[in-house]
Structures are given as structure tokens and as C-alpha cells.
mmCIF file of C-alpha atoms in Angstrom:
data_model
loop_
_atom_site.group_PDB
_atom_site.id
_atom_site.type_symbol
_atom_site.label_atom_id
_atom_site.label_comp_id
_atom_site.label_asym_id
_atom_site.label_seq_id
_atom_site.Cartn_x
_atom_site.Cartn_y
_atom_site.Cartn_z
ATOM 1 C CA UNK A 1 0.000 0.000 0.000
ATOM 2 C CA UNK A 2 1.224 3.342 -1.172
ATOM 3 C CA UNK A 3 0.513 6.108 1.581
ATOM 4 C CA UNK A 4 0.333 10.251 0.215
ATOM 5 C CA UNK A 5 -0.163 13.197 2.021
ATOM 6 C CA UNK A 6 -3.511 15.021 1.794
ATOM 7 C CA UNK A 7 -2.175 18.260 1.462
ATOM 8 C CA UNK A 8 -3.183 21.546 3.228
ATOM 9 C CA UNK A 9 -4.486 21.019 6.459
ATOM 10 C CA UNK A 10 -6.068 24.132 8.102
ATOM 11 C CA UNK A 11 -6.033 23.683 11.900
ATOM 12 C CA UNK A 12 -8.329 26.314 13.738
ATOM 13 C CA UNK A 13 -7.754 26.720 17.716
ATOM 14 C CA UNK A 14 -9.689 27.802 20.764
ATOM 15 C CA UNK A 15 -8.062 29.848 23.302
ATOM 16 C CA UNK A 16 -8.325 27.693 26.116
ATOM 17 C CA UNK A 17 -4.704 25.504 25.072
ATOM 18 C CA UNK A 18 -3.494 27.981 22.444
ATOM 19 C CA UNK A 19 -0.211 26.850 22.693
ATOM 20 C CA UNK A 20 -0.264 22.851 23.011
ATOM 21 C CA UNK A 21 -2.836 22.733 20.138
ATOM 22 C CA UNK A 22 -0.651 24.488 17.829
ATOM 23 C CA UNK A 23 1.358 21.656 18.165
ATOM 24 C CA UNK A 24 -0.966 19.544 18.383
ATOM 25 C CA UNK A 25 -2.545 19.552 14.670
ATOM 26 C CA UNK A 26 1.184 20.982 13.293
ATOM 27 C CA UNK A 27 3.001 18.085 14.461
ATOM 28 C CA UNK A 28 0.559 14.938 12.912
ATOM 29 C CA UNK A 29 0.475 17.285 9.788
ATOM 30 C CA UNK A 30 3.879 17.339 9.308
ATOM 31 C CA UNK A 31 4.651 14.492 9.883
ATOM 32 C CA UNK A 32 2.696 12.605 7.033
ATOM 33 C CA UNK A 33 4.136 14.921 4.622
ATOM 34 C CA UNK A 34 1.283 17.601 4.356
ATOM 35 C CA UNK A 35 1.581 21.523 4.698
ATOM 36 C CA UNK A 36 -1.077 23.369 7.565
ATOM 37 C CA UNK A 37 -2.339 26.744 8.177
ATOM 38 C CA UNK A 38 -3.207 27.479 11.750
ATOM 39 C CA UNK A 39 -5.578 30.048 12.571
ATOM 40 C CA UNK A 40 -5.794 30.939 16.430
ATOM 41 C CA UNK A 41 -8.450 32.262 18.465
ATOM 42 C CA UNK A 42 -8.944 36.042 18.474
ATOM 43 C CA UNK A 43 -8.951 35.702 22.270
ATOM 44 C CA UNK A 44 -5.414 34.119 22.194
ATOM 45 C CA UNK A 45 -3.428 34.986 19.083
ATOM 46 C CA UNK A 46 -0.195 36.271 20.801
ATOM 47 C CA UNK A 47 1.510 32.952 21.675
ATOM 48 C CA UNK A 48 1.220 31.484 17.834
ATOM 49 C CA UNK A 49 2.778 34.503 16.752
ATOM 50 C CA UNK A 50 5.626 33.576 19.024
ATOM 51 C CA UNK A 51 5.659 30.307 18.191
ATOM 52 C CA UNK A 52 5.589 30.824 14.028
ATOM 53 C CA UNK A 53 9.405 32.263 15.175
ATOM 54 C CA UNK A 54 10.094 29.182 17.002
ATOM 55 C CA UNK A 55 9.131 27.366 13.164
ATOM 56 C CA UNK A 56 11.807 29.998 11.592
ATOM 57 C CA UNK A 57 14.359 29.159 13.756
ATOM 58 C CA UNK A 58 14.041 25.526 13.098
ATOM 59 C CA UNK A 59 14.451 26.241 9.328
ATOM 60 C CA UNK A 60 10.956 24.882 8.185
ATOM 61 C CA UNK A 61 10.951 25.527 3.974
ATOM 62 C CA UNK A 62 8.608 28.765 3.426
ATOM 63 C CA UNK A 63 5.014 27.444 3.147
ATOM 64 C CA UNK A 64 4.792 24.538 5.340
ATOM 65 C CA UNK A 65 3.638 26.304 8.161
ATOM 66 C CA UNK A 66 1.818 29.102 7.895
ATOM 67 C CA UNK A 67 -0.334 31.364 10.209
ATOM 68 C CA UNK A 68 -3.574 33.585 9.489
ATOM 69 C CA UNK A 69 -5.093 35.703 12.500
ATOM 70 C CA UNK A 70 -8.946 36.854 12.835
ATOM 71 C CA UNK A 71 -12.052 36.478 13.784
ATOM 72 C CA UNK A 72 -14.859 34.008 13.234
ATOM 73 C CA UNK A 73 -15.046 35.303 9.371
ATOM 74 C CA UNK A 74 -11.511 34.285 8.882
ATOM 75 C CA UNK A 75 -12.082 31.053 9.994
ATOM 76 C CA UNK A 76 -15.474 30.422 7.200
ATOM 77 C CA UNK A 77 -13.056 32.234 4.436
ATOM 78 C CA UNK A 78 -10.534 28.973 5.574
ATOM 79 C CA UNK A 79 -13.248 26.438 5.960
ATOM 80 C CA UNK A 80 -14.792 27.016 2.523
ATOM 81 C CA UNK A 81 -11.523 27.401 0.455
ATOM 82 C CA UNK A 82 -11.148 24.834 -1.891
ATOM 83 C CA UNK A 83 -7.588 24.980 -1.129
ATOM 84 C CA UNK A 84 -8.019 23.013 2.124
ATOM 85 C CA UNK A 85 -7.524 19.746 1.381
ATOM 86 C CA UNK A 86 -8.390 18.749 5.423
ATOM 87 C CA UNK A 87 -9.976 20.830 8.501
ATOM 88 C CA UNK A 88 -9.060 19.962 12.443
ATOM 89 C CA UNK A 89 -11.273 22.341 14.853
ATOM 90 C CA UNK A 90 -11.706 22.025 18.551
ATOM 91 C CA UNK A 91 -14.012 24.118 19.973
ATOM 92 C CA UNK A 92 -17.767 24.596 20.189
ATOM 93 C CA UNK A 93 -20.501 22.534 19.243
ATOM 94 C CA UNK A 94 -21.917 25.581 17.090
ATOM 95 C CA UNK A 95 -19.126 26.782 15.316
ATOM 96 C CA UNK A 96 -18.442 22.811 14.466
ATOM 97 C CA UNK A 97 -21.656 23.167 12.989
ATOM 98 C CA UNK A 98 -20.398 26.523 10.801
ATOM 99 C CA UNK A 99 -17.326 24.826 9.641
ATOM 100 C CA UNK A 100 -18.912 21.667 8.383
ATOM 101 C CA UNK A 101 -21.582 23.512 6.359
ATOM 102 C CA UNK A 102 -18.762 25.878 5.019
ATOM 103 C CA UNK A 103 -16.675 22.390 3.850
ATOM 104 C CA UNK A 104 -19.576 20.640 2.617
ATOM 105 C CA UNK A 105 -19.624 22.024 -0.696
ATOM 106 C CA UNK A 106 -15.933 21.063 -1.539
ATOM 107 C CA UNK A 107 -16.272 17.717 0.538
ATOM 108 C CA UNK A 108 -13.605 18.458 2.680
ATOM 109 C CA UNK A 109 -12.174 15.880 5.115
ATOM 110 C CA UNK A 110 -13.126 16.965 9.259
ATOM 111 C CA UNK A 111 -12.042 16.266 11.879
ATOM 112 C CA UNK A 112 -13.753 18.009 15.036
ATOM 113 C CA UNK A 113 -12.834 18.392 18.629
ATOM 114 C CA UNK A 114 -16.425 19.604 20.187
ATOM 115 C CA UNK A 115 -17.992 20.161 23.478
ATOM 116 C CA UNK A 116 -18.292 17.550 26.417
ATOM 117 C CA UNK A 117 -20.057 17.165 29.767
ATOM 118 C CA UNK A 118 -17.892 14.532 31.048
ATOM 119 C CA UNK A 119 -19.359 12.548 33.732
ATOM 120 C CA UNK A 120 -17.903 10.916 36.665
ATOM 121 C CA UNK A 121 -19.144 7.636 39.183
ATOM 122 C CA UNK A 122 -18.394 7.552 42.600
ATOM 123 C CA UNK A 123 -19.247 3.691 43.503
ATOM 124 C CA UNK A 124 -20.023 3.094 47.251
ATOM 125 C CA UNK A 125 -16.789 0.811 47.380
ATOM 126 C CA UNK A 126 -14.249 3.658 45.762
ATOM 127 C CA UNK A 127 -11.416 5.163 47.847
ATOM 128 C CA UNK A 128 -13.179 8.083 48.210
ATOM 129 C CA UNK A 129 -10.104 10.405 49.447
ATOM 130 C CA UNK A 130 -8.632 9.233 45.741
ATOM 131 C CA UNK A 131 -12.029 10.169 43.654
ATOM 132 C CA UNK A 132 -11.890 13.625 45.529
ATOM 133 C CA UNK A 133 -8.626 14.537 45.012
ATOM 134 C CA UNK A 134 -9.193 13.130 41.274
ATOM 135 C CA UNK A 135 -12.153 15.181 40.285
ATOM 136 C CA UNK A 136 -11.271 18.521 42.678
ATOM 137 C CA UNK A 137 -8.358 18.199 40.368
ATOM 138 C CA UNK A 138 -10.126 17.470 37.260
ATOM 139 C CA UNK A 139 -13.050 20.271 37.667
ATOM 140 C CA UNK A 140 -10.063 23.247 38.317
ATOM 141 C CA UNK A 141 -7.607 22.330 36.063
ATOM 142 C CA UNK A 142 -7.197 25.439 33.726
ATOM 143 C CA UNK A 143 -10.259 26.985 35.657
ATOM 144 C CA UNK A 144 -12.467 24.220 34.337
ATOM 145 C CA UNK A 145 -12.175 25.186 30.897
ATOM 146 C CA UNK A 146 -10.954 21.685 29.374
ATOM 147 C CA UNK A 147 -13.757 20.249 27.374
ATOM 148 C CA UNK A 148 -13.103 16.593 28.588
ATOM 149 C CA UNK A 149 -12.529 17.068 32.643
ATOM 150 C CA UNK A 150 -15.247 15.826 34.964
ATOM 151 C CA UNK A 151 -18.307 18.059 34.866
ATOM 152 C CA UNK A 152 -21.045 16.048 36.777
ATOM 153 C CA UNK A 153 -20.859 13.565 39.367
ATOM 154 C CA UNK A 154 -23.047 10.958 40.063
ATOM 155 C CA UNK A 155 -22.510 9.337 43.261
ATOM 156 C CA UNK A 156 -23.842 6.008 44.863
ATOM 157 C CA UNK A 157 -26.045 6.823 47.854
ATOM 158 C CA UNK A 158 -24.255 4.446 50.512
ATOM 159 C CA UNK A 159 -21.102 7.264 50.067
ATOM 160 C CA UNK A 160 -23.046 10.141 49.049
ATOM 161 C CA UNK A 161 -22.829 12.275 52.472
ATOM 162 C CA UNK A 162 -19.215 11.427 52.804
ATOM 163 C CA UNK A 163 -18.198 12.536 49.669
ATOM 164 C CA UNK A 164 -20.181 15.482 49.074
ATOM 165 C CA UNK A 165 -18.755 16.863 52.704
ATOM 166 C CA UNK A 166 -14.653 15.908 51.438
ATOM 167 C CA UNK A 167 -15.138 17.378 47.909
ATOM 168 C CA UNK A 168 -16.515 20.690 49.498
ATOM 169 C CA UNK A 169 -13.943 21.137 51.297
ATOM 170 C CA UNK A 170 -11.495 20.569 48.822
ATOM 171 C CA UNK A 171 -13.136 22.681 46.295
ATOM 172 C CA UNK A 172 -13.432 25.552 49.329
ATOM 173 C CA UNK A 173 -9.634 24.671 49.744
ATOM 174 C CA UNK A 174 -8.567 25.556 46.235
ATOM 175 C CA UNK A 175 -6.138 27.936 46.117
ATOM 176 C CA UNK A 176 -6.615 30.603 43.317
ATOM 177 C CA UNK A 177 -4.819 33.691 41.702
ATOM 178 C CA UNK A 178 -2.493 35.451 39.206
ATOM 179 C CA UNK A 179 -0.149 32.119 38.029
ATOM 180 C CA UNK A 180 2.401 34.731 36.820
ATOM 181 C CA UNK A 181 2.660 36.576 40.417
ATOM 182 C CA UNK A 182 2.117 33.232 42.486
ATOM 183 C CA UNK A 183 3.772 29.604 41.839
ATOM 184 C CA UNK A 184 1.802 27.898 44.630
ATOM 185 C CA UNK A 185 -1.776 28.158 42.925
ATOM 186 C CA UNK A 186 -3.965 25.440 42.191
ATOM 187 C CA UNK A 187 -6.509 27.542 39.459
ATOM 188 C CA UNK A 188 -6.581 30.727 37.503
ATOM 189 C CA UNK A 189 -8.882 33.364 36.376
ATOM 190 C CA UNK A 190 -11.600 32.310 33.546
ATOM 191 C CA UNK A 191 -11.187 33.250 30.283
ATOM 192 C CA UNK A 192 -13.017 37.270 30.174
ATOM 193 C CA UNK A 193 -16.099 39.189 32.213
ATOM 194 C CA UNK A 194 -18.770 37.356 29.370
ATOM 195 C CA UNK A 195 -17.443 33.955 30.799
ATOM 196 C CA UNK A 196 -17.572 34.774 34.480
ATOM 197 C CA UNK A 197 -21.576 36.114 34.003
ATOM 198 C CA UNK A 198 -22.137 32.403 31.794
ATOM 199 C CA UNK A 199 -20.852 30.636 34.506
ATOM 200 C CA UNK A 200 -22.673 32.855 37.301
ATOM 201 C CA UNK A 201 -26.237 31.991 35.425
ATOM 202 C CA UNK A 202 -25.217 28.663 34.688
ATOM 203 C CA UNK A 203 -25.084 28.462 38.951
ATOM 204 C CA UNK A 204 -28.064 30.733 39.444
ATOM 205 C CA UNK A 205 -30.486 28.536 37.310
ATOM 206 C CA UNK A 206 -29.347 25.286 39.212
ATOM 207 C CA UNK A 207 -29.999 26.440 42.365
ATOM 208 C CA UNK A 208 -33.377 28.043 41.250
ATOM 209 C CA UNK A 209 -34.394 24.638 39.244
ATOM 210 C CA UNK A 210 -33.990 22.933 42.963
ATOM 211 C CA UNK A 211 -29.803 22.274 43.778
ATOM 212 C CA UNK A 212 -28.044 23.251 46.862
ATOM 213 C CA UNK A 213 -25.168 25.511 46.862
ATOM 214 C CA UNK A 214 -22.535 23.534 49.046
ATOM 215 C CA UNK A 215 -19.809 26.495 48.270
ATOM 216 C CA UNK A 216 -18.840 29.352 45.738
ATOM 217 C CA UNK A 217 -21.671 30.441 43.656
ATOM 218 C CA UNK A 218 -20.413 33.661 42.701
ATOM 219 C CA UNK A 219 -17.558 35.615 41.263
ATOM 220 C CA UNK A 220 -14.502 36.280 43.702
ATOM 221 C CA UNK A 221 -13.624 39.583 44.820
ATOM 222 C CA UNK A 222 -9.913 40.214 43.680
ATOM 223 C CA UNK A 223 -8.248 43.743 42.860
ATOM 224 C CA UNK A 224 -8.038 42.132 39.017
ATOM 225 C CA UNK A 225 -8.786 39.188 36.921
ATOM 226 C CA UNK A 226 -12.093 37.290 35.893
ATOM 227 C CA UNK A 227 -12.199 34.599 38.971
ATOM 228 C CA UNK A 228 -15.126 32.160 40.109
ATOM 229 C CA UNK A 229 -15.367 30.603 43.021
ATOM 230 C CA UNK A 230 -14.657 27.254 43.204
ATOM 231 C CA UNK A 231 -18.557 25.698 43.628
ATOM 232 C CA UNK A 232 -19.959 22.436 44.907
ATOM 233 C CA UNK A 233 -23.822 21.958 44.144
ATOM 234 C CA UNK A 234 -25.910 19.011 45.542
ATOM 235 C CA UNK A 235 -29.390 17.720 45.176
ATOM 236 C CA UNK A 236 -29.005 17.836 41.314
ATOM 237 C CA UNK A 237 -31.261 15.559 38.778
ATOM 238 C CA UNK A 238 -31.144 15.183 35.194
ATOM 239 C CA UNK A 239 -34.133 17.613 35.576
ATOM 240 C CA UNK A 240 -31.652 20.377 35.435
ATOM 241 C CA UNK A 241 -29.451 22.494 33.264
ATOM 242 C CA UNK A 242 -26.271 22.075 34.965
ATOM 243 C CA UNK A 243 -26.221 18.512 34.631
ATOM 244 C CA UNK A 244 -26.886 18.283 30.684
ATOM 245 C CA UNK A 245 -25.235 21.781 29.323
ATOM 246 C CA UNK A 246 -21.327 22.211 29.538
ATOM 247 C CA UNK A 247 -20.598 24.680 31.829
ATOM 248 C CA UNK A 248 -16.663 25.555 31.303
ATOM 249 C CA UNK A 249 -16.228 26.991 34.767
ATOM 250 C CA UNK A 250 -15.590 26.092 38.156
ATOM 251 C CA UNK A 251 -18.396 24.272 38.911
ATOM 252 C CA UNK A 252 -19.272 20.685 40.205
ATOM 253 C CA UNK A 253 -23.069 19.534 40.185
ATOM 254 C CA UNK A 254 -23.716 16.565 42.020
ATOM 255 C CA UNK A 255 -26.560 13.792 41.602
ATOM 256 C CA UNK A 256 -27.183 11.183 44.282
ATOM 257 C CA UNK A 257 -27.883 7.443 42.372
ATOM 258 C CA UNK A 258 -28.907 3.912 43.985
ATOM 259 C CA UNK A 259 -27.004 1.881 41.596
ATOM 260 C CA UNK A 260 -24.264 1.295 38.764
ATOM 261 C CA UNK A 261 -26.608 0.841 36.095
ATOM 262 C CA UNK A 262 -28.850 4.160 37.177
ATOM 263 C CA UNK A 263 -25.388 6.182 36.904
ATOM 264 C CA UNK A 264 -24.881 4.664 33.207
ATOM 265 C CA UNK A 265 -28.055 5.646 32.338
ATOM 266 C CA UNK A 266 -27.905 8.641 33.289
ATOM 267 C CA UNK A 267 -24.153 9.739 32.234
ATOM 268 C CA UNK A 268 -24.861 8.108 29.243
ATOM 269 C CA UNK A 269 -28.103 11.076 28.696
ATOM 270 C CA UNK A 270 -26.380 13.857 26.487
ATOM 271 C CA UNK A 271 -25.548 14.421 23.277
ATOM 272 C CA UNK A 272 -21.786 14.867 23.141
ATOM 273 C CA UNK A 273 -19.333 11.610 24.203
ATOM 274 C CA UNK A 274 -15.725 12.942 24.705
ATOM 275 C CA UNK A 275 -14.715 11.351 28.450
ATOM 276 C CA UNK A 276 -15.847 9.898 31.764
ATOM 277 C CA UNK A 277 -14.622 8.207 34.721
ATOM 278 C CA UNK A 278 -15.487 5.625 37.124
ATOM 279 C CA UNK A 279 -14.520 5.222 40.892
ATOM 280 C CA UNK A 280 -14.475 1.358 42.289
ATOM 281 C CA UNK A 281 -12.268 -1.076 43.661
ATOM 282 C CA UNK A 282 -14.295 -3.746 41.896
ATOM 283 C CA UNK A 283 -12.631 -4.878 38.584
ATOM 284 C CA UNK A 284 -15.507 -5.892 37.341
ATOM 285 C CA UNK A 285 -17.566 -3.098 38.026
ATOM 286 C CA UNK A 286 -15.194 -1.211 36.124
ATOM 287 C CA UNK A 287 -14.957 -3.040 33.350
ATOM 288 C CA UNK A 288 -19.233 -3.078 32.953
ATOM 289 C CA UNK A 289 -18.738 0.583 32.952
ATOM 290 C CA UNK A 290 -16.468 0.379 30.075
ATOM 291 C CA UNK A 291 -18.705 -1.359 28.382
ATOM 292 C CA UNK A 292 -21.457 0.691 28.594
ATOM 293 C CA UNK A 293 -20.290 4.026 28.972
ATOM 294 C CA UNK A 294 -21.162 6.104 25.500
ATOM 295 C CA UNK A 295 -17.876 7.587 25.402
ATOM 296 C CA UNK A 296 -14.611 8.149 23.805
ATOM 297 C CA UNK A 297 -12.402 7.522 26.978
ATOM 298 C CA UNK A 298 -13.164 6.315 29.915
ATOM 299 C CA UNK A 299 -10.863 7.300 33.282
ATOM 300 C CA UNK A 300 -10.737 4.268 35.956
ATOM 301 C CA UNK A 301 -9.562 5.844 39.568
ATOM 302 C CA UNK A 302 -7.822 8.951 37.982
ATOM 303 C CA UNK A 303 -8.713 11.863 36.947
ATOM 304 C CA UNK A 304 -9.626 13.009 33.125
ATOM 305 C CA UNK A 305 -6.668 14.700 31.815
ATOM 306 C CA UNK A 306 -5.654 11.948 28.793
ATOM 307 C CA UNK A 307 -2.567 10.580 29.064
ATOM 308 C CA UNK A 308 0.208 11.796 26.052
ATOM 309 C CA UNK A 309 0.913 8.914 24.905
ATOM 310 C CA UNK A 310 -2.712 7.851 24.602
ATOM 311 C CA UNK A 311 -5.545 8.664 22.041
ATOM 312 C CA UNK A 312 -7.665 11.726 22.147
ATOM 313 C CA UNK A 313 -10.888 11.222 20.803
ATOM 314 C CA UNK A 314 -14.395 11.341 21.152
ATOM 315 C CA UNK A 315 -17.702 8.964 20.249
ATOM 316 C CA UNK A 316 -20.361 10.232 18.060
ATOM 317 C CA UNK A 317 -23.391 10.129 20.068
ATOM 318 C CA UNK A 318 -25.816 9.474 16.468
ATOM 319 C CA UNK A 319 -28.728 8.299 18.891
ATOM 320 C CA UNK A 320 -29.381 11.029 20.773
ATOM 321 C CA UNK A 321 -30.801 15.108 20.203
ATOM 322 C CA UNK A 322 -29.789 18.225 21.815
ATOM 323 C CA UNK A 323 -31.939 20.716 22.980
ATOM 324 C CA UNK A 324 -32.866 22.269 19.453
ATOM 325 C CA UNK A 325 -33.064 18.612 17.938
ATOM 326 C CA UNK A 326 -29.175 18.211 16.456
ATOM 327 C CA UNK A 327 -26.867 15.771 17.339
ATOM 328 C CA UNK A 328 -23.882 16.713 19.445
ATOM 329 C CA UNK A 329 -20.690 15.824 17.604
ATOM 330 C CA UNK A 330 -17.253 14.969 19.034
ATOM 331 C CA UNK A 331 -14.567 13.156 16.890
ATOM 332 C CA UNK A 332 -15.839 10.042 15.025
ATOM 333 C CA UNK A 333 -14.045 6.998 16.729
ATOM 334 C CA UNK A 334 -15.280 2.738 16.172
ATOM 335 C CA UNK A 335 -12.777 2.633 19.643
ATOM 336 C CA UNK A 336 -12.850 3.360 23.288
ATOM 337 C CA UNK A 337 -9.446 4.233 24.994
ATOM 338 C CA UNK A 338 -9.512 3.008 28.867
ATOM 339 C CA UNK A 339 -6.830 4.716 31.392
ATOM 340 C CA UNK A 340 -6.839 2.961 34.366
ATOM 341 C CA UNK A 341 -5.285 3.695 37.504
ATOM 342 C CA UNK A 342 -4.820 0.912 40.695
#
């Protein structure tokens, strides 16, 4: 079998890892031969511009990697040139939408890197000190703007109390702040003022469809910088918002379940597949949940961050409608990746 390149790959970032996605879609593109244009987000341009010196220095021939700056209408112009032989996006469901209408008419190859509300099930025989630490870690890293980190929990009733008392305090415990004045932080600010209000009615509207605010809620008061408080919610159901829209923030909603199965069921109710995690000491517990988990990757006693060396992808959930009747699409993948830790 004789293997060629595609040829021009456009690769179109979100600001949330505008650096590590750069490299990301540049270094599978170059490697198999084919030239890319990156386009970064208008939110976080500055660091591709230092990186396209980083490509000069290295000696790359002129026109293998290129970069073109802008706003959404930048990013259609690239989607819809016949030019682009291949498209890799990761960020919103919407704009995933946008690009594939604006490739459809020169069939150009996709491949997208959408929104997730990753689930996570706390069994009542898990370590629970591990699942805390695990998903505390998982809902702050990068302020809880990482598409596939834990952003529901759905706990087993014999451990509910325990757990919901250990991850509050952890979450109150989170240290936050400026990571360029202070080393010893565990989150940062979120993104801008729009995403601070997002997250603020995301909170509001749980607590007024019925949850409990635990801790947080509310924006922190700092001199500078677009902070949330770190925030537990209880008494969630599938009733609510929270637990079925992503919320890219801060936030942990919690939902009390009787059984393995009912936490399947109900992790398993949304329309986008990226990651999820399980908590047990029983094998084959784990293992069920594996199974019959609806998603890409599946996290067994560790938290969701992938592993490097693993493979990033998501399942395309084909059976299921959003909330205006359209599927929710993450990368199309026939495989599940399992990272287990014992």
C-alpha cells in the first residue's frame, strides 16, 4: 500500500490551550508529509505569533507552516476554500456546525474536537479520598475550561454524604490567583467578564431549578482578573441544566444514584461523548462501565486529563438530540481508549 499526504491542512484553535494545540494539529500534519495553516483564536493569538518564530528558527521551507489571524469570518473564508484539502477544529458545538456547512460544498475531510459534559461515578466501594482529590483536580484544572474534565458527578447513595462533605472542602480549599505573580496556585482566572456572568447563570439557574449551593456560587472579589469561586452543588437531577449543558467553569453539580446501572443511564443522557470516569475497587464493576459508557475515553480511579501517549478522541453520540433537535458531535471513533489507575 502506497501512503500520500492530503495536502493543506487548516487547523483552527480555541483559546483555552493555544499553545499545546498548535502543536498539536502541526506536528501529525507534518509528519505525514502535508503543509497546515493554523488560525488561532482572536482571544489568544499572541503565543502562535511567538511560536511561528520558534518554526523559523528551526528552518521549516517557506510554506509549510503558515499562520492567518482573525475572527470568526476568517475562519469560514478557511473552511470554505477549496484549497483546504483537510480541517481539524476544537471548539464549540456551534461553530463545528459553521465549519462543516462551510466544507460541505468542496467535501472536505473533518475532523472536530467539540464540546463535552464529562461525567464521573463515585461507587459506594471507591477510595473516596482518591475520587476527591481526582475530580477537585479534574473540575479546576485550567479553571475548568478543558472540554473533557469531569463536569457532573453521580454518586452512589451508601457514600453520598461522605463525599459530598470531602469534595466541598477541597473545592473551598482551592487555592486561586495570578499564576504569573504566584507559583503555589492550584486555578486561575476564567477566560473574560462574558465567561464569568455564563458561569454565574449557569449556577443561578441550578440552584433556582432545585440544587443546593454547598460552596462558591459567585464571582470572587480580587483587585483584578475574571475569577469564580470554586462551587460544589448538591441535590441535582437530570431535571436540570447544569447537569446536561457544559458549563466551562468552576463548577461541580452533584446527583445522588442507587445503583451502577442508574449512573450509566444517566451519564450516558447527552448528546456529546468525549470522556468519563469511574470510581471502584471492583474490577468488574469497572470493566461493565467500560462497556457501557457512551464515550470516547473512559478514566478508571484517575482523573480526566488523557494521558500523552494515549488517544484523544471522542464517540459520536448518532442516537441522541440536543436541545434544538441536532446531534452533538465529538470526533468520530469505532474505539474506546480506557486509562486505568490501581
Amino acid at each position: 500500500m502506497f501512503r500520500k499526504p492530503v495536502g493543506v491542512v487548516a487547523g483552527i484553535l480555541p483559546w483555552n490551550f493555544p499553545f499545546f494545540l498548535i502543536a498539536r494539529k502541526m506536528a501529525p500534519a507534518l509528519v505525514t508529509g502535508n503543509t497546515i495553516v493554523i488560525k488561532p483564536s482572536e482571544e489568544t493569538p499572541n503565543n502562535c505569533f511567538e511560536f511561528t518564530k520558534l518554526a523559523a528558527e528551526v528552518g521549516l521551507p517557506d510554506g509549510v507552516f503558515n499562520v492567518i489571524s482573525g475572527r470568526g469570518d476568517i475562519g469560514a473564508e478557511l473552511s470554505g476554500s477549496a484549497k483546504v484539502d483537510m480541517i481539524s477544529f476544537t471548539g464549540s458545538v456551534k461553530t463545528g456546525e459553521n465549519i462543516m456547512a462551510a466544507a460541505a460544498p468542496n467535501i472536505t475531510k473533518l475532523n472536530l474536537e467539540l464540546g463535552g459534559k464529562a461525567p464521573a461515578i463515585v461507587l459506594d466501594d471507591a477510595d473516596i479520598d482518591m475520587a476527591v482529590k481526582a475530580i477537585r483536580d479534574s473540575r479546576v484544572i485550567n479553571s475548568g475550561q478543558v472540554c473533557n474534565c469531569a463536569e457532573r458527578v453521580y454518586v452512589q447513595r451508601g457514600v453520598a454524604e461522605e463525599f459530598i462533605s470531602k469534595i466541598t472542602d477541597a473545592m473551598n480549599e482551592t487555592r486561586f490567583g495570578n499564576p504569573l505573580v504566584d507559583k503555589n496556585i492550584d486555578m486561575g482566572p476564567l477566560i473574560n467578564s462574558q465567561a464569568v456572568m455564563k458561569v454565574q447563570e449557569a449556577v443561578s439557574t441550578a440552584i433556582a431549578q432545585g440544587a443546593k449551593l454547598e460552596c462558591g456560587g459567585t464571582r470572587a472579589e480580587t483587585p483584578q482578573g475574571h475569577y469564580f469561586l470554586p462551587t460544589v452543588l448538591s441535590g441535582c437531577d437530570m431535571s436540570m441544566d447544569i447537569m446536561k449543558v457544559e458549563t466551562f467553569g468552576p463548577v461541580l453539580p452533584i446527583q445522588i444514584v442507587d445503583s451502577l446501572d442508574e449512573a450509566i443511564e444517566h451519564a450516558n443522557n447527552c448528546d456529546v461523548g468525549l470522556t468519563s470516569s469511574i470510581f471502584t475497587k471492583d474490577l468488574s464493576k469497572a470493566m461493565h462501565a467500560v462497556k457501557m459508557l457512551e464515550f470516547g475515553e473512559t478514566y478508571i480511579n484517575r482523573e480526566h486529563f488523557e494521558a500523552m501517549q494515549g488517544y484523544h478522541a471522542g464517540m459520536r453520540k448518532s442516537g441522541l438530540g440536543g436541545a434544538d433537535g441536532k446531534h452533538g458531535l465529538y470526533e468520530f471513533l469505532s474505539t474506546q481508549v480506557v486509562y486505568m489507575q490501581c
